[in-house]
CSV table of C-alpha atoms and ligand atoms in Angstrom, one decimal:
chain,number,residue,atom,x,y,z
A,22,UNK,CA,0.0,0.0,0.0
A,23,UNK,CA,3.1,2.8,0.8
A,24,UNK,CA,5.3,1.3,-1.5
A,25,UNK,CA,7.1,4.1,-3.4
A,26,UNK,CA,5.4,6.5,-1.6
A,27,UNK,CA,6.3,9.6,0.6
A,28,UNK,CA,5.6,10.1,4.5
A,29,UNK,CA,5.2,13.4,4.8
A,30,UNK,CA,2.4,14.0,7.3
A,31,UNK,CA,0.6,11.5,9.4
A,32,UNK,CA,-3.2,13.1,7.7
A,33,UNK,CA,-1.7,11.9,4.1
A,34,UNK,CA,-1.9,8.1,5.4
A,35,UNK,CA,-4.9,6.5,5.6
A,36,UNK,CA,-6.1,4.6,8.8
A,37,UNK,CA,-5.3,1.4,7.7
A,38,UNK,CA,-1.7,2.6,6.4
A,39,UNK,CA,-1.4,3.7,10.3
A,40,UNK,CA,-2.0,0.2,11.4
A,41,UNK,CA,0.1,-1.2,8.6
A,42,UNK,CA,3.5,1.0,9.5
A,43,UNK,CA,2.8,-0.5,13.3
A,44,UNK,CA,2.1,-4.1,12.5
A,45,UNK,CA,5.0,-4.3,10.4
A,46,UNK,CA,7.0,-2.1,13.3
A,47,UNK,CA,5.5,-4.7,16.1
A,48,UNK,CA,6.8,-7.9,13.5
A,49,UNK,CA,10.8,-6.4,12.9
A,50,UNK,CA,10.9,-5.5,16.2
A,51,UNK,CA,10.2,-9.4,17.5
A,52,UNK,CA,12.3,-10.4,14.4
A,53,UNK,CA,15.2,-8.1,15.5
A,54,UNK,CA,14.9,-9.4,18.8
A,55,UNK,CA,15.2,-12.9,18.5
A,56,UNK,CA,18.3,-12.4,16.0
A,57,UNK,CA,16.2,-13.2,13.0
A,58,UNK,CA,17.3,-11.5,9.5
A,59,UNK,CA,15.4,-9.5,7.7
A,60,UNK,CA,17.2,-7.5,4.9
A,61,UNK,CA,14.4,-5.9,3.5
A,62,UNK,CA,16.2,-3.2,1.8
A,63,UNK,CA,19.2,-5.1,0.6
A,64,UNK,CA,21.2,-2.6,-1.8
A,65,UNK,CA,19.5,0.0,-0.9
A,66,UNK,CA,20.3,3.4,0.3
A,67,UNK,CA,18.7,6.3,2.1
A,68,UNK,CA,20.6,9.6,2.3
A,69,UNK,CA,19.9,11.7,5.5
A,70,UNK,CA,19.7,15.1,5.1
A,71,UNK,CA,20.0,17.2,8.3
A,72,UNK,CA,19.1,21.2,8.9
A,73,UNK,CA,19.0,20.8,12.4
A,74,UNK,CA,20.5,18.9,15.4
A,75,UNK,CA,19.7,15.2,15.8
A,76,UNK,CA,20.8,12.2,18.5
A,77,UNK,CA,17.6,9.5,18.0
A,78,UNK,CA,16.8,10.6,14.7
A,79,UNK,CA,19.9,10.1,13.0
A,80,UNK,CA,21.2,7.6,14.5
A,81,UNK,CA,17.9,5.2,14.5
A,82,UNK,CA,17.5,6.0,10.3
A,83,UNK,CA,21.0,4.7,10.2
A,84,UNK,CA,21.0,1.8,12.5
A,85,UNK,CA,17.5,1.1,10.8
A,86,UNK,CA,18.5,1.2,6.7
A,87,UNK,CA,21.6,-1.2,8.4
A,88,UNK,CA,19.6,-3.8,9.7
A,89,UNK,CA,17.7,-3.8,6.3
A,90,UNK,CA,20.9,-4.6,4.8
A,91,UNK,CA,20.7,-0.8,3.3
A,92,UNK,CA,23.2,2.0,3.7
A,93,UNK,CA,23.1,5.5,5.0
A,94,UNK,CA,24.0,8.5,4.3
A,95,UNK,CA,24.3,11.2,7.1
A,96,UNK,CA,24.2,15.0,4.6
A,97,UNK,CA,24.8,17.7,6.5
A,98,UNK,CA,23.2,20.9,5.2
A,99,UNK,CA,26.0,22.9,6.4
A,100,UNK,CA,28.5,20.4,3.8
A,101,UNK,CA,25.6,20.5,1.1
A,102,UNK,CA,25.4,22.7,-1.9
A,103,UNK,CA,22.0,23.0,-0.4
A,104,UNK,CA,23.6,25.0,2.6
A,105,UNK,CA,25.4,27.6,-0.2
A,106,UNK,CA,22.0,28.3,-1.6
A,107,UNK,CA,21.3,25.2,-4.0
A,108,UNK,CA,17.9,25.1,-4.5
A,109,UNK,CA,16.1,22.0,-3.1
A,110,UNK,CA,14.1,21.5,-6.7
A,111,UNK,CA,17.8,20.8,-8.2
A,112,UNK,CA,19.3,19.0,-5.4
A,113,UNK,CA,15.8,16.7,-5.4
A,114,UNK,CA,16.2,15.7,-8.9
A,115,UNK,CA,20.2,15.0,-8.4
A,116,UNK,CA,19.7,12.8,-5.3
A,117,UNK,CA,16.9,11.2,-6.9
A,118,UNK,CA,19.3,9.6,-9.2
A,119,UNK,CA,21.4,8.3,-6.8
A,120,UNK,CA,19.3,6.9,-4.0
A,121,UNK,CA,16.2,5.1,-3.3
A,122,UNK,CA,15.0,7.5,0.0
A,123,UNK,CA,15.5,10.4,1.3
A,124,UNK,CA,14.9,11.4,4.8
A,125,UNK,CA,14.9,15.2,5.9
A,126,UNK,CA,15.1,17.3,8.8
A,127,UNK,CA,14.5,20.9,8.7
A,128,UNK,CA,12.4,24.0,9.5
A,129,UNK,CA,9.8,24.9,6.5
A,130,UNK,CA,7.1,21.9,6.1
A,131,UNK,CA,6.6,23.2,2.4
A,132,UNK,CA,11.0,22.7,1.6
A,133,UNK,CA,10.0,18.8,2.3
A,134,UNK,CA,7.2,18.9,0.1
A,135,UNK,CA,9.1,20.6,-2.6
A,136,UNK,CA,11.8,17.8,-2.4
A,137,UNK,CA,9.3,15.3,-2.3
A,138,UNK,CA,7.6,16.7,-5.2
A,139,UNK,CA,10.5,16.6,-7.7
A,140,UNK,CA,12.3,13.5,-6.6
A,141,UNK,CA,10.6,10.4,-7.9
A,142,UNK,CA,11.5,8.5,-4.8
A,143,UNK,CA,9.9,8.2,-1.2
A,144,UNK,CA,10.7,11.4,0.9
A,145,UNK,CA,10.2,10.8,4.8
A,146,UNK,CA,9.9,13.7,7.1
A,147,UNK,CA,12.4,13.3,9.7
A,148,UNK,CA,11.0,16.8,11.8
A,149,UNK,CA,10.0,20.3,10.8
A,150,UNK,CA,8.4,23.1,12.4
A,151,UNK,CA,5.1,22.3,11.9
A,152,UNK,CA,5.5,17.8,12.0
A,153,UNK,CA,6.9,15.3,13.2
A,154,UNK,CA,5.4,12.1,11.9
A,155,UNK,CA,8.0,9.5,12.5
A,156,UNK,CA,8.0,10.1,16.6
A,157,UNK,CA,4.2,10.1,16.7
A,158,UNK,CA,3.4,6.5,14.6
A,159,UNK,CA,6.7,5.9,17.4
A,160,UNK,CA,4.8,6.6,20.1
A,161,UNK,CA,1.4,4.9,18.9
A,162,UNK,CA,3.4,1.8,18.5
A,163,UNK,CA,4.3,2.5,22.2
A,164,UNK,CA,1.1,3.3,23.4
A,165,UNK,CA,0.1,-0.1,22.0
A,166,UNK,CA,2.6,-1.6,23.7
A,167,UNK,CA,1.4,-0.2,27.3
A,168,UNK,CA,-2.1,0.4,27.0
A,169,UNK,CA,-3.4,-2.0,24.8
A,170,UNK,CA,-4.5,-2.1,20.8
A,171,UNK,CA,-7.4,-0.2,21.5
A,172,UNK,CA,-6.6,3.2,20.9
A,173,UNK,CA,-10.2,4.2,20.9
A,174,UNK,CA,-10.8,3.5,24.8
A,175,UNK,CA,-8.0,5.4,25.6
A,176,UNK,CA,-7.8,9.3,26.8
A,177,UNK,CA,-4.4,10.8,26.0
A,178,UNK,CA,-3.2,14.3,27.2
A,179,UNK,CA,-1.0,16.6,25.6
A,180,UNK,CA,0.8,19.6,27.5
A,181,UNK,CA,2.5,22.3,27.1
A,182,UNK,CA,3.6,24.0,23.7
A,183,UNK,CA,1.7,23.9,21.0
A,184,UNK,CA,4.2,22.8,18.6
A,185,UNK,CA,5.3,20.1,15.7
A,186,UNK,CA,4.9,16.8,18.4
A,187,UNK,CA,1.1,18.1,19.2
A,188,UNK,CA,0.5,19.0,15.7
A,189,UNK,CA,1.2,15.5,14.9
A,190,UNK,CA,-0.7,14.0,18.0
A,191,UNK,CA,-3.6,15.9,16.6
A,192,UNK,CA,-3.5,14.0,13.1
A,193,UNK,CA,-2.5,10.6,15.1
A,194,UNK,CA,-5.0,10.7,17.4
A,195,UNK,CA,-7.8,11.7,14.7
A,196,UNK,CA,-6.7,8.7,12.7
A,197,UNK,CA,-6.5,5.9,15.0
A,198,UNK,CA,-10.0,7.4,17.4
A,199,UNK,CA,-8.3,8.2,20.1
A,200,UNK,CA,-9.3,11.1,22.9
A,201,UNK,CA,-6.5,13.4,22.4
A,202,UNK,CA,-7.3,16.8,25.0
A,203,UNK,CA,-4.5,19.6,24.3
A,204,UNK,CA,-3.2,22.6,27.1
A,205,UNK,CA,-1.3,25.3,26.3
A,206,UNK,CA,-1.3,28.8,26.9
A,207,UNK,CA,-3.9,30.7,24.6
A,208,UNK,CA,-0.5,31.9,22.7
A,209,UNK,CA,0.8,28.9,22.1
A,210,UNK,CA,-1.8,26.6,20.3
A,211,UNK,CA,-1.5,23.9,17.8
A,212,UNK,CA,-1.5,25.3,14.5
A,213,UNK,CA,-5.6,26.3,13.7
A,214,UNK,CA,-5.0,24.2,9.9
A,215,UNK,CA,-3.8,21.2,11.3
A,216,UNK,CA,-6.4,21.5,14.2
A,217,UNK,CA,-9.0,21.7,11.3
A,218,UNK,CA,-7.8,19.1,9.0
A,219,UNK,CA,-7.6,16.5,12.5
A,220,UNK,CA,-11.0,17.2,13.5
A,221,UNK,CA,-12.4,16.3,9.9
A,222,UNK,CA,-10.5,13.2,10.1
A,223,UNK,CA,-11.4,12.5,13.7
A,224,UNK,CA,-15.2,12.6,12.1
A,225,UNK,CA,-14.9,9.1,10.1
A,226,UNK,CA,-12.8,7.7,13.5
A,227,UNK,CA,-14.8,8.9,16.3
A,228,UNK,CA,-11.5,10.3,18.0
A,229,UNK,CA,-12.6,13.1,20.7
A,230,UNK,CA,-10.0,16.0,20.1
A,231,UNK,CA,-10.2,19.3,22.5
A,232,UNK,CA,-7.9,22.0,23.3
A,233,UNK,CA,-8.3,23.6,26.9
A,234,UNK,CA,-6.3,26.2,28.6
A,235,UNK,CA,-6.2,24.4,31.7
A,236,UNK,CA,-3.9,21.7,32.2
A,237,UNK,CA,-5.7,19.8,35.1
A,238,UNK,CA,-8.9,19.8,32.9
A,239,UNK,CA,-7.0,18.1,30.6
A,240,UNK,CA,-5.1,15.5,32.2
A,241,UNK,CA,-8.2,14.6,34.1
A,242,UNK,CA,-8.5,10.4,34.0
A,243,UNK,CA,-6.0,10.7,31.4
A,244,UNK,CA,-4.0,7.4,30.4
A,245,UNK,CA,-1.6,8.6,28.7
A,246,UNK,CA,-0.1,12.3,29.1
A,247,UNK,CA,3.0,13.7,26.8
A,248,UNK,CA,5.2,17.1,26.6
A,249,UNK,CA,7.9,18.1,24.6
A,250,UNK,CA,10.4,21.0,25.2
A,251,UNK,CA,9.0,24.7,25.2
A,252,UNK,CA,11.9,25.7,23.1
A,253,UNK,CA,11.9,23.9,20.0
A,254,UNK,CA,14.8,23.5,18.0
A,255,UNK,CA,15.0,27.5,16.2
A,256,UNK,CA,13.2,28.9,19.3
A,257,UNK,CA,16.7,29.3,21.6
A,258,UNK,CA,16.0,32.9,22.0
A,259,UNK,CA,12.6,33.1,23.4
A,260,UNK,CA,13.7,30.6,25.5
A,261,UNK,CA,13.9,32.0,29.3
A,262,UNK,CA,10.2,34.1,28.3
A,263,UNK,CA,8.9,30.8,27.6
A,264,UNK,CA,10.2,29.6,30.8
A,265,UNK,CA,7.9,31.5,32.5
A,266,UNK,CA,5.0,31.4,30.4
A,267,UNK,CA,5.0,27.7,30.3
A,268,UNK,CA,5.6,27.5,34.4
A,269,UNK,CA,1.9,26.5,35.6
A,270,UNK,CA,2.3,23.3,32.2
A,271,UNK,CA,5.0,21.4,34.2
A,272,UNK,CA,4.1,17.7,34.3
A,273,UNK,CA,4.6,17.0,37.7
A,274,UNK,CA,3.6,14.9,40.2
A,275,UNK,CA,0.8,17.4,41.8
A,276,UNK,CA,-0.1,17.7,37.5
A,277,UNK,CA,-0.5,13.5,37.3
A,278,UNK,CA,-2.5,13.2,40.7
A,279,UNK,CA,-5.2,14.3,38.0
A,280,UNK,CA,-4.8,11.6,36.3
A,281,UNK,CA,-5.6,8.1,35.6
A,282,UNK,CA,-3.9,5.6,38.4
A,283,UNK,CA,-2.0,3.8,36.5
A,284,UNK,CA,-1.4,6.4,33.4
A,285,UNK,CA,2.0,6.5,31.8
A,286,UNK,CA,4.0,9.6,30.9
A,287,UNK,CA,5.4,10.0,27.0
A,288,UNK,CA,8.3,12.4,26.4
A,289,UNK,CA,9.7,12.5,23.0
A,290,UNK,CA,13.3,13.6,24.5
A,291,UNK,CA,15.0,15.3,24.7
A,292,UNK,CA,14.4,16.7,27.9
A,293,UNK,CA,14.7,19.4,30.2
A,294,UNK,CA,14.2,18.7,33.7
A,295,UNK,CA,12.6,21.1,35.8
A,296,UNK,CA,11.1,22.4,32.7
A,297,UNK,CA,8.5,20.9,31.1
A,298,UNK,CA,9.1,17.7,32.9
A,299,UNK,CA,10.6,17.3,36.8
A,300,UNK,CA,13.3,14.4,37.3
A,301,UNK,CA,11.0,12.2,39.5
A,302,UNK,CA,8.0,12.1,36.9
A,303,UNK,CA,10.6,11.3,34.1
A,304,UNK,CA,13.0,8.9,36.4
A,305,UNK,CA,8.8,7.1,37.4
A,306,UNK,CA,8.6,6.9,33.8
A,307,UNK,CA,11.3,5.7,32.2
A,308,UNK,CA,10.7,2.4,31.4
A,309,UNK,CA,7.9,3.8,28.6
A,310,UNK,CA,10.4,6.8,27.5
A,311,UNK,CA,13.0,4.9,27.0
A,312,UNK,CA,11.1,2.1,25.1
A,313,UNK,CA,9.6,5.0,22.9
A,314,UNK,CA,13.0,5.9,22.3
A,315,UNK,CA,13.8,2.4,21.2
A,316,UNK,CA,10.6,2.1,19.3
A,317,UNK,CA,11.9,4.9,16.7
A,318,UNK,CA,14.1,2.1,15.1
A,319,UNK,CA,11.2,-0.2,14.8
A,320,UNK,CA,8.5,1.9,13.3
A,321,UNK,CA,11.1,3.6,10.7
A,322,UNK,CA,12.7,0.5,9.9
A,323,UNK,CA,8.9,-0.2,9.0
A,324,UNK,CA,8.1,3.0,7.2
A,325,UNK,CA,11.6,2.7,5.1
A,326,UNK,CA,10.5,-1.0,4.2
A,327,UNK,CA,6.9,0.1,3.5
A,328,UNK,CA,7.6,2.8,1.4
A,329,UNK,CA,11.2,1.9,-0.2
A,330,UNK,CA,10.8,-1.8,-0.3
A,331,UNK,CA,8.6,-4.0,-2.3
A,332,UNK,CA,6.2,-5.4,0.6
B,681,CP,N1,12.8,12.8,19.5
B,681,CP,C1,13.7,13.2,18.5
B,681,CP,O1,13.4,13.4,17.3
B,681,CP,O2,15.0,13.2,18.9
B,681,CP,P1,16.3,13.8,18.1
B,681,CP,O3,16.1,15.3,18.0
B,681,CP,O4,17.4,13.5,19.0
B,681,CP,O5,16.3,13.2,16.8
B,682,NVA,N1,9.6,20.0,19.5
B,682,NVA,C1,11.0,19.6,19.5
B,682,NVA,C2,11.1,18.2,19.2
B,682,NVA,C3,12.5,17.6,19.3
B,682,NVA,C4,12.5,16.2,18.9
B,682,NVA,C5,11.8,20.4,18.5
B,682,NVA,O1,11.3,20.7,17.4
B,682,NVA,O2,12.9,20.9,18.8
């Protein structure tokens, strides 16, 4: 169903292409474990181009392509022509002849659509501004893992900035039905499109998606709650007026006594403690953040074998 095509945005997959990227995930992930082969991708190779800074990204893509018996190729934008002002249509079409993916990191959602729109070969978004797909089927896959297949009796809570992780929560939740209430600031929303576009999807899935100001309200009975930074990457200067703003969204322990018993705690990493997350709730939780760390190799070792392989 994805072969040869791009994974740009989790609201250009359909449902079932969802559940396909974590089945296959869930199946390489057994196989990997008990030291069975599977070079999906023999030959193959996936160059990774990088605008911004990257530890679990980079290094999962390349770990991944390797156990699918691919190569990959770590492009700095700072080494590429693209960094001296190449424009991206050009340096598409050139690395189009070369490889068979290309995953991308960088700030403007519409630069990866312009490289997936003039190279003929799958384009995965590896983080931008507005998305980031990849960590969100990640942490479906690991909501799965902890709570159960059924994502549609589960309430998950999102807080703190309203940036490219709950952007893509919004289109993740919508697709698989699951509750999905939102708090940030009234400054600091998800973007109003993307908040648009989910809620259409959410009609056909039954997903419940809200956005709230108030962070207790939201992580009320909550099985799941996930923050991110307040500072994405690009944001450095706003950085200690964001600490402030973002105070009373702390995911603490007084935050959590909100929510369900036995809920789990999601952090895409990396973190900052006593920011958005203190050290105890993190330390608590570690056992599903660091499995959702893990769980990036899985799921893109599944979206690279979906969409550059042949099954
Ligand atoms: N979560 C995530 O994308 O981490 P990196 O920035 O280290 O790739
Ligand atoms: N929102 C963060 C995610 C880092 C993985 C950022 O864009 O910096």
């Amino acid at each position: 169903m994805l072969n040869g095509k791009d994974l740009l945005s989790i609201h250009d997959l359909s449902a079932d292409e969802v559940y396909e990227i974590l089945d296959c995930a869930a199946k390489l992930k057994i196989m990997q474990k008990s030291g069975v082969e599977h070079k999906l991708l023999s030959g193959k190779t996936l160059g990774m181009i990088f605008e911004k800074s990257s530890t679990r990204t980079r290094v999962s893509f390349e770990v991944g392509i390797f156990q699918l018996g691919g190569t990959g190729l770590f492009l700095s934008s700072k080494d590429l022509q693209l960094g001296r002002g190449e424009p991206i249509k050009d340096t598409a079409r050139v690395l189009a002849r070369y490889l068979d993916g290309i995953m991308i990191r960088t700030f403007e959602q519409s630069k990866v659509e312009e490289l997936a729109k003039y190279a003929d070969i799958p384009v995965i978004n590896g983080l931008t501004d507005l998305l980031h797909p990849c960590q969100v089927l990640t942490d479906l896959l690991t909501i799965r893992e902890h709570k159960g297949k059924n994502f549609r009796a589960l309430k998950m809570a999102y807080v703190g900035d309203g940036n490219n992780m709950t952007n893509s929560y919004l289109y993740g939740a919508a697709k698989v039905g699951m509750t999905l209430n939102v708090a940030t600031p009234e400054n600091y929303k998800p973007n109003q499109k993307v908040f648009e576009n989910a809620l259409s999807d959410a009609e056909e899935t039954g997903a419940k998606l809200s956005w709230t100001q108030d962070p207790i309200e939201a992580v009320r009975d909550a099985d799941i709650i996930a923050t991110d930074t307040w500072a994405s990457m690009g944001q450095e200067a706003e950085h200690d007026a964001r600490k402030k703003i973002f105070a009373p969204y702390q995911v603490n322990k007084n935050l959590l006594s909100h929510a369900s018993k036995n809920a789990i705690v999601l952090h895409c990493l990396p973190a900052y403690r006593g920011e958005e997350i203190t050290d105890d709730v993190l330390e608590d939780n570690a056992h599903v953040i660091f499995d959702e760390a893990e769980n990036r190799l899985h799921t893109q070792k599944a979206v690279m074998a979906l969409t550059m392989g042949t099954i």
